[in-house]
Coordinates of C-alpha atoms in Angstrom, one line a residue:
M1 CA 0.1 -0.3 -0.2
I2 CA 0.8 3.8 -0.7
E3 CA 0.7 6.2 1.6
G4 CA -3.3 4.6 2.6
H5 CA -4.0 4.0 -0.5
P6 CA -4.0 0.6 -3.0
K7 CA -1.7 0.0 -5.2
T8 CA -1.7 -0.7 -9.1
D9 CA -1.4 -4.2 -9.0
D10 CA -3.9 -4.6 -5.9
F11 CA -7.1 -3.7 -8.7
E12 CA -5.4 -5.6 -10.9
L13 CA -5.5 -8.5 -8.8
F14 CA -8.5 -7.8 -8.0
L15 CA -10.7 -6.7 -10.8
M16 CA -9.1 -9.5 -12.5
G17 CA -10.6 -11.7 -10.2
A18 CA -7.8 -12.7 -7.8
S19 CA -8.8 -11.1 -4.9
R20 CA -9.5 -14.2 -3.2
S21 CA -5.3 -13.5 -2.3
S22 CA -6.4 -11.0 -1.4
H23 CA -5.7 -9.5 2.1
P24 CA -8.8 -8.6 4.1
A25 CA -7.8 -5.7 5.2
T26 CA -6.6 -4.7 1.1
K27 CA -10.1 -6.6 -0.2
A28 CA -12.0 -3.7 2.4
Q29 CA -9.9 -0.6 1.7
M30 CA -10.3 -1.4 -2.0
L31 CA -14.1 -1.2 -1.8
R32 CA -13.6 1.6 0.5
H33 CA -11.5 3.5 -2.3
L34 CA -14.0 2.3 -5.6
L35 CA -17.1 4.3 -3.8
S36 CA -15.9 7.5 -2.4
G37 CA -14.3 9.0 -5.3
C38 CA -10.6 8.8 -4.1
A39 CA -8.6 11.2 -7.4
V40 CA -5.2 9.3 -6.5
C41 CA -7.2 5.3 -6.8
Q42 CA -8.5 7.0 -9.4
E43 CA -5.2 8.5 -11.2
H44 CA -4.6 3.9 -10.8
L45 CA -7.7 2.9 -12.4
D46 CA -6.9 5.4 -15.9
A47 CA -3.7 4.0 -16.5
M48 CA -6.0 0.2 -16.2
G49 CA -8.2 1.5 -18.6
W50 CA -10.8 1.3 -16.5
S51 CA -13.4 4.2 -15.7
R52 CA -13.7 4.8 -11.8
Q53 CA -17.4 5.5 -12.4
R54 CA -18.8 2.1 -14.8
I55 CA -16.0 0.0 -11.3
A56 CA -18.9 2.2 -9.2
R57 CA -21.7 2.1 -10.6
L58 CA -20.9 -1.9 -11.4
L59 CA -20.3 -2.4 -7.1
Q60 CA -23.4 -0.3 -6.2
P61 CA -26.1 -2.5 -6.3
A62 CA -24.8 -5.4 -4.8
V63 CA -22.9 -3.8 -2.2
E64 CA -25.8 -1.8 -1.0
V65 CA -27.1 -5.6 -0.2
S66 CA -24.7 -5.6 1.9
R67 CA -24.9 -2.9 3.6
G68 CA -29.0 -2.2 5.5
S69 CA -27.1 -2.5 8.6
M70 CA -24.6 -0.6 8.3
P71 CA -23.0 0.6 11.7
A72 CA -22.2 5.2 11.5
A73 CA -19.4 4.2 12.6
A74 CA -18.4 3.0 8.5
A75 CA -14.6 1.7 10.8
S76 CA -16.3 -1.0 11.9
Y77 CA -18.4 -2.4 8.7
D78 CA -18.0 -6.0 8.0
Y79 CA -16.8 -6.0 4.3
S80 CA -17.0 -9.2 3.8
G81 CA -20.5 -9.4 2.6
A82 CA -20.6 -6.7 0.7
F83 CA -17.1 -8.0 -1.3
G84 CA -18.6 -11.3 -1.9
A85 CA -21.3 -9.6 -3.7
A86 CA -18.9 -7.2 -5.7
E87 CA -15.8 -9.6 -6.4
K88 CA -18.4 -11.8 -8.2
A89 CA -20.0 -8.6 -9.9
V90 CA -17.4 -8.0 -11.1
S91 CA -15.3 -11.0 -11.7
A92 CA -18.5 -11.4 -14.0
F93 CA -18.3 -8.3 -15.8
L94 CA -14.6 -9.4 -17.0
A95 CA -15.0 -12.3 -17.6
P96 CA -13.3 -13.5 -20.5
E97 CA -15.2 -14.6 -23.8
Q98 CA -14.1 -18.8 -24.7
V99 CA -14.6 -18.4 -27.9
S100 CA -11.9 -18.1 -31.0
T101 CA -11.6 -18.0 -34.9
E102 CA -9.2 -17.4 -37.2
I103 CA -11.1 -15.6 -40.2
P104 CA -12.5 -12.1 -39.9
V105 CA -15.0 -11.1 -37.7
Q106 CA -16.1 -8.6 -41.5
Q107 CA -15.6 -11.5 -43.3
I108 CA -18.4 -13.6 -41.7
L109 CA -20.9 -10.4 -41.8
A110 CA -20.6 -10.2 -45.6
E111 CA -20.7 -13.9 -45.5
L112 CA -24.2 -13.7 -43.9
E113 CA -24.6 -10.5 -46.2
A114 CA -24.7 -11.6 -49.3
L115 CA -27.2 -14.6 -48.6
E116 CA -30.2 -15.2 -49.5
E117 CA -32.6 -14.6 -46.6
G118 CA -33.8 -17.8 -45.5
A119 CA -30.5 -18.8 -46.1
R120 CA -29.2 -16.4 -43.9
I121 CA -31.8 -17.7 -40.8
G122 CA -30.5 -21.3 -41.8
T123 CA -26.6 -20.4 -42.0
V124 CA -27.3 -19.3 -38.2
K125 CA -28.9 -21.5 -36.4
S126 CA -26.3 -24.3 -38.1
G127 CA -24.7 -22.3 -35.3
G128 CA -21.1 -22.5 -34.5
I129 CA -19.3 -19.7 -35.6
Y130 CA -21.8 -18.0 -36.8
T131 CA -23.2 -18.0 -32.9
S132 CA -20.8 -16.7 -31.5
P133 CA -20.0 -13.7 -29.4
P134 CA -17.5 -11.0 -31.8
V135 CA -20.4 -11.8 -35.3
I136 CA -24.2 -11.6 -32.7
R137 CA -22.4 -7.3 -31.6
A138 CA -20.8 -7.9 -35.5
L139 CA -24.6 -7.9 -36.6
I140 CA -26.0 -5.8 -33.4
E141 CA -24.2 -3.1 -34.6
R142 CA -23.7 -3.3 -39.1
S143 CA -27.8 -3.1 -37.9
H144 CA -28.0 -0.3 -35.7
S145 CA -25.4 1.2 -38.7
L146 CA -28.6 1.0 -41.0
R147 CA -30.8 3.0 -39.2
Y148 CA -31.5 5.8 -41.1
R149 CA -31.0 3.8 -44.4
N150 CA -32.6 0.7 -45.0
A151 CA -34.9 0.0 -42.3
D152 CA -36.3 -3.5 -44.3
E153 CA -32.6 -4.3 -44.1
M154 CA -32.4 -3.3 -40.5
L155 CA -35.0 -5.3 -38.7
R156 CA -33.4 -8.2 -41.0
L157 CA -29.8 -8.3 -39.6
A158 CA -31.4 -8.0 -35.7
Q159 CA -33.4 -10.9 -36.3
L160 CA -30.2 -12.4 -37.7
A161 CA -28.7 -11.2 -34.5
R162 CA -31.4 -12.2 -31.7
L163 CA -31.5 -15.8 -33.9
A164 CA -27.9 -15.6 -33.1
V165 CA -28.0 -15.1 -29.9
E166 CA -30.0 -17.8 -28.7
G167 CA -27.7 -20.4 -29.9
C168 CA -24.8 -18.6 -28.1
S169 CA -23.5 -20.8 -25.5
A170 CA -22.8 -19.5 -21.2
S171 CA -19.1 -20.9 -21.8
A172 CA -18.7 -18.9 -24.9
A173 CA -20.0 -15.5 -23.7
G174 CA -17.8 -16.0 -20.2
N175 CA -20.4 -17.4 -18.1
E176 CA -23.9 -17.0 -18.0
L177 CA -24.5 -13.4 -17.2
K178 CA -22.6 -11.9 -19.7
L179 CA -24.6 -13.9 -21.5
A180 CA -28.1 -12.7 -20.9
D181 CA -26.2 -9.1 -21.4
L182 CA -25.8 -10.1 -24.8
R183 CA -29.4 -11.9 -25.0
A184 CA -30.9 -7.7 -23.7
R185 CA -28.4 -6.2 -26.1
A186 CA -29.8 -8.6 -29.3
W187 CA -32.9 -8.3 -27.7
G188 CA -32.7 -3.8 -27.3
Q189 CA -31.6 -3.4 -31.0
Y190 CA -34.4 -6.2 -32.3
G191 CA -37.0 -4.4 -30.7
T192 CA -35.6 -0.6 -32.0
A193 CA -35.5 -2.2 -36.1
L194 CA -39.1 -3.7 -34.9
R195 CA -40.6 0.0 -34.0
I196 CA -38.5 2.2 -36.9
C197 CA -40.4 -0.1 -39.1
G198 CA -43.8 0.5 -37.8
Q199 CA -44.8 -2.1 -35.6
P200 CA -44.8 -1.1 -32.6
R201 CA -46.6 -4.0 -30.7
A202 CA -43.5 -6.2 -31.2
A203 CA -40.7 -3.6 -30.8
E204 CA -42.7 -4.5 -26.6
V205 CA -43.1 -7.2 -26.4
A206 CA -38.8 -7.3 -28.0
L207 CA -38.0 -4.8 -25.7
A208 CA -39.9 -5.8 -22.8
A209 CA -37.2 -9.5 -22.7
S210 CA -34.3 -7.5 -23.6
L211 CA -35.0 -6.0 -20.2
E212 CA -35.6 -9.4 -18.4
H213 CA -32.3 -10.0 -19.6
R214 CA -30.3 -7.0 -18.7
R215 CA -31.7 -7.9 -15.2
Q216 CA -30.5 -11.3 -14.5
G217 CA -27.0 -10.0 -16.4
T218 CA -23.8 -8.7 -15.2
G219 CA -25.3 -5.0 -13.5
D220 CA -23.0 -3.1 -16.4
P221 CA -24.6 -0.1 -16.1
A222 CA -22.9 1.2 -19.3
L223 CA -26.0 -2.0 -20.7
H224 CA -29.1 -0.1 -18.8
A225 CA -28.5 3.6 -20.0
W226 CA -27.9 2.2 -23.8
L227 CA -31.7 0.3 -23.2
L228 CA -33.2 2.8 -21.5
E229 CA -32.2 5.2 -24.3
R230 CA -34.3 2.5 -26.4
T231 CA -37.1 2.1 -24.0
S232 CA -37.6 5.5 -24.3
S233 CA -38.1 6.4 -27.6
L234 CA -41.5 3.5 -27.8
A235 CA -42.8 5.4 -25.0
I236 CA -42.9 8.6 -27.1
F237 CA -43.5 6.4 -30.4
Q238 CA -46.3 5.2 -27.0
G239 CA -46.8 9.0 -26.2
R240 CA -46.2 7.9 -22.6
Y241 CA -44.0 11.3 -22.9
E242 CA -43.6 11.4 -19.2
D243 CA -41.8 8.5 -19.1
A244 CA -39.7 8.5 -21.9
I245 CA -38.2 11.5 -20.2
A246 CA -37.8 9.8 -17.1
M247 CA -35.8 7.5 -18.4
C248 CA -33.6 10.1 -20.6
E249 CA -33.0 11.8 -17.1
E250 CA -31.7 8.4 -15.4
A251 CA -29.1 7.0 -19.0
G252 CA -28.1 10.8 -19.3
Q253 CA -27.4 10.3 -14.7
I254 CA -25.5 7.7 -15.5
Y255 CA -24.1 8.7 -18.8
Q256 CA -22.7 11.7 -16.3
E257 CA -21.2 9.5 -13.6
L258 CA -19.0 7.6 -16.4
G259 CA -18.0 10.9 -18.1
N260 CA -19.2 9.9 -21.1
D261 CA -20.6 13.2 -22.9
H262 CA -21.6 12.6 -25.9
S263 CA -23.8 9.8 -24.7
F264 CA -24.7 12.5 -22.4
A265 CA -26.2 14.3 -25.6
F266 CA -28.6 12.0 -27.3
T267 CA -30.1 11.0 -23.9
L268 CA -30.3 15.3 -23.6
I269 CA -32.0 14.9 -27.8
Q270 CA -33.7 12.2 -27.2
K271 CA -35.6 13.8 -24.1
A272 CA -36.0 17.1 -25.5
I273 CA -39.0 14.9 -28.1
A274 CA -40.4 14.0 -25.1
I275 CA -40.5 17.1 -24.5
L276 CA -41.8 18.8 -27.3
Y277 CA -44.7 16.4 -28.0
S278 CA -46.4 17.1 -24.7
G279 CA -46.0 20.2 -25.8
E280 CA -43.4 22.1 -24.4
A281 CA -41.9 23.4 -27.8
A282 CA -39.7 26.6 -25.3
W283 CA -38.5 23.2 -22.7
A284 CA -37.0 21.0 -25.8
V285 CA -35.4 24.5 -27.2
R286 CA -33.3 25.0 -24.0
T287 CA -33.5 20.8 -24.0
L288 CA -31.3 20.7 -26.8
N289 CA -28.9 23.4 -26.5
Q290 CA -27.9 21.8 -24.1
A291 CA -27.0 19.4 -26.0
I292 CA -25.8 20.5 -28.9
P293 CA -22.0 21.7 -27.4
L294 CA -21.5 18.1 -25.9
I295 CA -21.9 17.0 -29.6
D296 CA -19.1 15.0 -30.6
E297 CA -18.2 16.6 -33.8
K298 CA -17.9 13.1 -35.8
D299 CA -20.8 12.2 -35.2
P300 CA -22.7 14.5 -37.6
H301 CA -25.6 12.0 -37.7
L302 CA -26.8 13.1 -33.7
L303 CA -26.1 17.3 -34.9
V304 CA -28.6 17.2 -37.5
T305 CA -30.6 15.9 -35.4
A306 CA -30.5 18.0 -32.7
C307 CA -31.4 20.7 -35.0
H308 CA -33.7 18.8 -36.9
N309 CA -35.9 18.6 -33.8
L310 CA -35.1 23.1 -32.7
I311 CA -36.3 23.8 -36.3
R312 CA -39.6 21.8 -35.6
C313 CA -39.3 23.6 -31.8
Y314 CA -39.1 27.1 -33.4
I315 CA -42.1 26.1 -35.7
D316 CA -44.0 25.2 -33.2
L317 CA -44.0 28.6 -31.4
D318 CA -44.7 30.2 -35.1
R319 CA -41.2 31.9 -35.2
P320 CA -40.8 30.4 -39.0
D321 CA -38.0 32.7 -40.1
Q322 CA -35.9 31.3 -37.1
A323 CA -36.6 27.5 -38.1
L324 CA -36.0 28.7 -42.2
A325 CA -33.1 30.3 -41.0
L326 CA -32.2 27.3 -39.7
Y327 CA -33.1 25.7 -41.7
A328 CA -30.7 27.0 -44.8
E329 CA -27.8 26.5 -42.3
T330 CA -27.9 22.4 -42.1
T331 CA -29.5 22.2 -45.8
E332 CA -25.4 21.2 -46.7
L333 CA -25.2 18.6 -43.8
Y334 CA -27.8 16.6 -44.6
K335 CA -26.6 16.6 -48.2
E336 CA -23.3 15.4 -46.5
L337 CA -24.7 12.5 -44.7
D338 CA -25.9 10.9 -48.7
D339 CA -28.7 8.9 -46.1
Q340 CA -31.6 8.5 -48.2
L341 CA -34.4 8.4 -44.7
F342 CA -32.2 12.1 -43.2
L343 CA -32.4 13.6 -46.9
L344 CA -36.6 12.4 -47.3
R345 CA -36.4 13.7 -43.5
M346 CA -34.8 17.5 -44.5
I347 CA -37.1 17.2 -47.1
W348 CA -40.3 16.6 -45.2
Q349 CA -39.8 19.6 -43.0
E350 CA -38.6 21.3 -46.3
G351 CA -42.6 21.3 -46.5
L352 CA -43.8 21.9 -43.6
L353 CA -41.5 25.4 -43.7
L354 CA -43.3 26.1 -47.1
R355 CA -46.4 25.6 -46.1
D356 CA -46.5 27.7 -42.7
L357 CA -44.5 30.7 -44.5
G358 CA -47.6 30.8 -46.7
H359 CA -46.1 29.0 -49.9
L360 CA -48.1 26.5 -50.0
R361 CA -47.4 25.2 -53.8
A362 CA -43.6 24.7 -53.3
A363 CA -45.3 22.6 -50.5
E364 CA -47.3 20.7 -52.4
T365 CA -44.3 20.3 -54.6
A366 CA -42.5 18.8 -51.5
L367 CA -43.9 17.2 -49.7
V368 CA -44.7 15.3 -52.3
K369 CA -41.5 14.2 -53.5
A370 CA -41.1 12.4 -49.5
R371 CA -44.5 11.4 -50.1
K372 CA -42.4 9.5 -52.9
G373 CA -40.1 8.8 -51.3
Y374 CA -41.7 7.1 -48.1
L375 CA -43.2 4.8 -50.6
E376 CA -40.0 3.9 -52.4
E377 CA -38.9 2.9 -49.0
K378 CA -41.7 0.9 -47.6
L379 CA -42.2 3.0 -44.4
A380 CA -45.9 3.1 -43.7
Y381 CA -46.4 5.1 -40.9
E382 CA -44.0 8.3 -42.9
V383 CA -45.8 7.3 -45.5
A384 CA -49.2 8.5 -43.9
L385 CA -47.6 10.8 -41.9
V386 CA -46.9 12.7 -44.9
S387 CA -49.7 12.8 -46.5
L388 CA -51.3 14.4 -43.5
D389 CA -49.9 17.4 -44.2
L390 CA -50.2 17.7 -47.8
T391 CA -53.8 17.3 -46.7
T392 CA -53.3 20.7 -44.1
V393 CA -51.4 21.9 -47.7
Y394 CA -55.0 20.7 -49.6
V395 CA -56.9 22.4 -47.7
K396 CA -56.0 25.8 -48.3
L397 CA -55.4 26.1 -51.4
G398 CA -58.9 24.9 -51.6
L399 CA -58.3 22.1 -53.5
V400 CA -61.6 19.7 -52.5
E401 CA -60.8 17.0 -55.2
E402 CA -57.3 16.8 -53.9
V403 CA -58.2 16.3 -50.0
R404 CA -60.5 13.8 -50.4
R405 CA -58.0 11.6 -52.3
T406 CA -55.4 12.2 -50.8
V407 CA -57.6 11.9 -47.5
L408 CA -59.2 7.9 -49.3
T409 CA -55.5 7.0 -50.1
T410 CA -54.1 7.7 -46.7
V411 CA -57.2 5.1 -44.3
P412 CA -56.7 2.0 -45.7
I413 CA -52.5 3.2 -44.5
F414 CA -54.1 3.9 -41.2
H415 CA -55.8 0.9 -40.3
A416 CA -52.7 -1.9 -41.4
L417 CA -50.9 -0.3 -39.3
R418 CA -53.7 -0.8 -35.8
V419 CA -54.4 3.1 -35.2
K420 CA -56.6 3.6 -33.0
L421 CA -60.9 4.4 -33.8
E422 CA -61.4 7.2 -32.7
T423 CA -57.9 8.1 -34.8
L424 CA -59.5 7.2 -38.3
A425 CA -63.0 8.1 -37.3
A426 CA -61.3 11.7 -37.6
L427 CA -59.1 10.8 -40.9
L428 CA -62.8 10.6 -42.6
Q429 CA -64.6 13.5 -41.0
I430 CA -61.7 15.4 -43.0
Q431 CA -63.5 14.1 -45.9
K432 CA -67.3 15.3 -44.9
V433 CA -65.8 18.4 -44.1
A434 CA -62.9 19.0 -47.6
D435 CA -64.5 21.6 -48.9
Q436 CA -65.2 23.5 -45.7
E437 CA -62.0 25.0 -44.7
Q438 CA -61.6 26.1 -40.9
Q439 CA -63.2 22.9 -40.0
A440 CA -61.4 20.4 -41.8
L441 CA -58.2 21.8 -40.4
E442 CA -59.4 22.2 -37.5
L443 CA -59.6 18.0 -37.0
I444 CA -56.8 17.7 -38.7
R445 CA -54.8 19.5 -35.7
T446 CA -57.0 16.7 -33.8
L447 CA -55.5 14.0 -35.6
H448 CA -52.0 14.9 -35.3
S449 CA -52.8 15.5 -31.8
L450 CA -53.9 11.8 -31.6
V451 CA -50.5 11.1 -34.1
E452 CA -48.2 13.4 -32.6
P453 CA -45.2 10.6 -31.3
L454 CA -45.3 9.3 -35.0
R455 CA -45.8 13.1 -37.0
H456 CA -41.9 13.1 -37.5
P457 CA -39.4 10.3 -37.1
A458 CA -38.1 11.0 -33.6
V459 CA -34.6 10.0 -33.2
D460 CA -33.1 6.7 -32.5
A461 CA -30.3 5.6 -30.5
Q462 CA -26.4 5.6 -30.7

């Protein structure tokens, strides 16, 4: 020990699961230092590539279970029970995976992607290297990378990850707890892909399974925050804004404790979306302005997402000139991303801005283009929602037959997506008052309030 602090060697023994060989007094001191915020010990952990905050988060649940009868004098507390739980948590988290392959994971992934869907599923179900943790993680990451470009393929790859993890053994993952963590990630990505593809009920089931796997896992705080991000997106989708805000705040607190500013920025943006949909646009503006300086410049998608929602706030606050100015500043950013879904979002937003500024024919052109693009991408919700915005334009132009025709093509889409009956009723009513601008616009506003979580694509987890 040096000046009362554990040495780097002591931490290495503890974190590598070898603390049984350590003296009890040394172990007790390490636990106290890990949870107390000791600056000297933080330097040791930094040198080892570990975040003290993440370790503390990992140990805290286990320690608190053993701390129930802790006396006022901390020095007299028997840490033996806490150490049994803490050591188990750390050793489970650090357990090495047992599967290795000489074939690069990206090569395996490329071979899978080249197959037809049925052949992919059969190959993954055959097991072997296709159900190894590195391949499962690669499938999850690849699925996530396609969220703005190819939602269908995102879902297919997430489904492969889910199938693969069911064939993965505990020994391959390191232990049962790490296998549960891996299952939580695979099911979490699958649930996210289902939500993005317009299957909210299936997404809810998948995310519930993901949360249950996490509860059976190592207690990794980063995984907890990751799942909070995904469940908050679904909560926004379902109109549960207060729940979504609470989830974002909990995830944000974890990321702050882990020192991850970029992920904290993401949770702020997600929180702002929930706030915006709850009708508090001014509060959402403040939250977005808090997030933007924290965004990593290596993630232009997140910056564009923040700006996109800030523009939406200005529109809702009846500040179209300010919205248009910000839109002009971010247009080049949209184009540089070269992601089809982001570009469609840009066109959609342009149509809304032009509509609110009174340029109705130009707005019609933009919204028709966005609708066509979403049709080609087979994103039914987006097709229906852009159609509602297009209907508003036709009402303002006095084009009664266009209103009726657009509504008629929108009804079966909403029906297939199983929206609430009151939503369908409001939509059908628009046809009857298509020639009465005030009543038609009021109905559309009512309809927007019923489907507001779906109206603009919510930001997706990083």
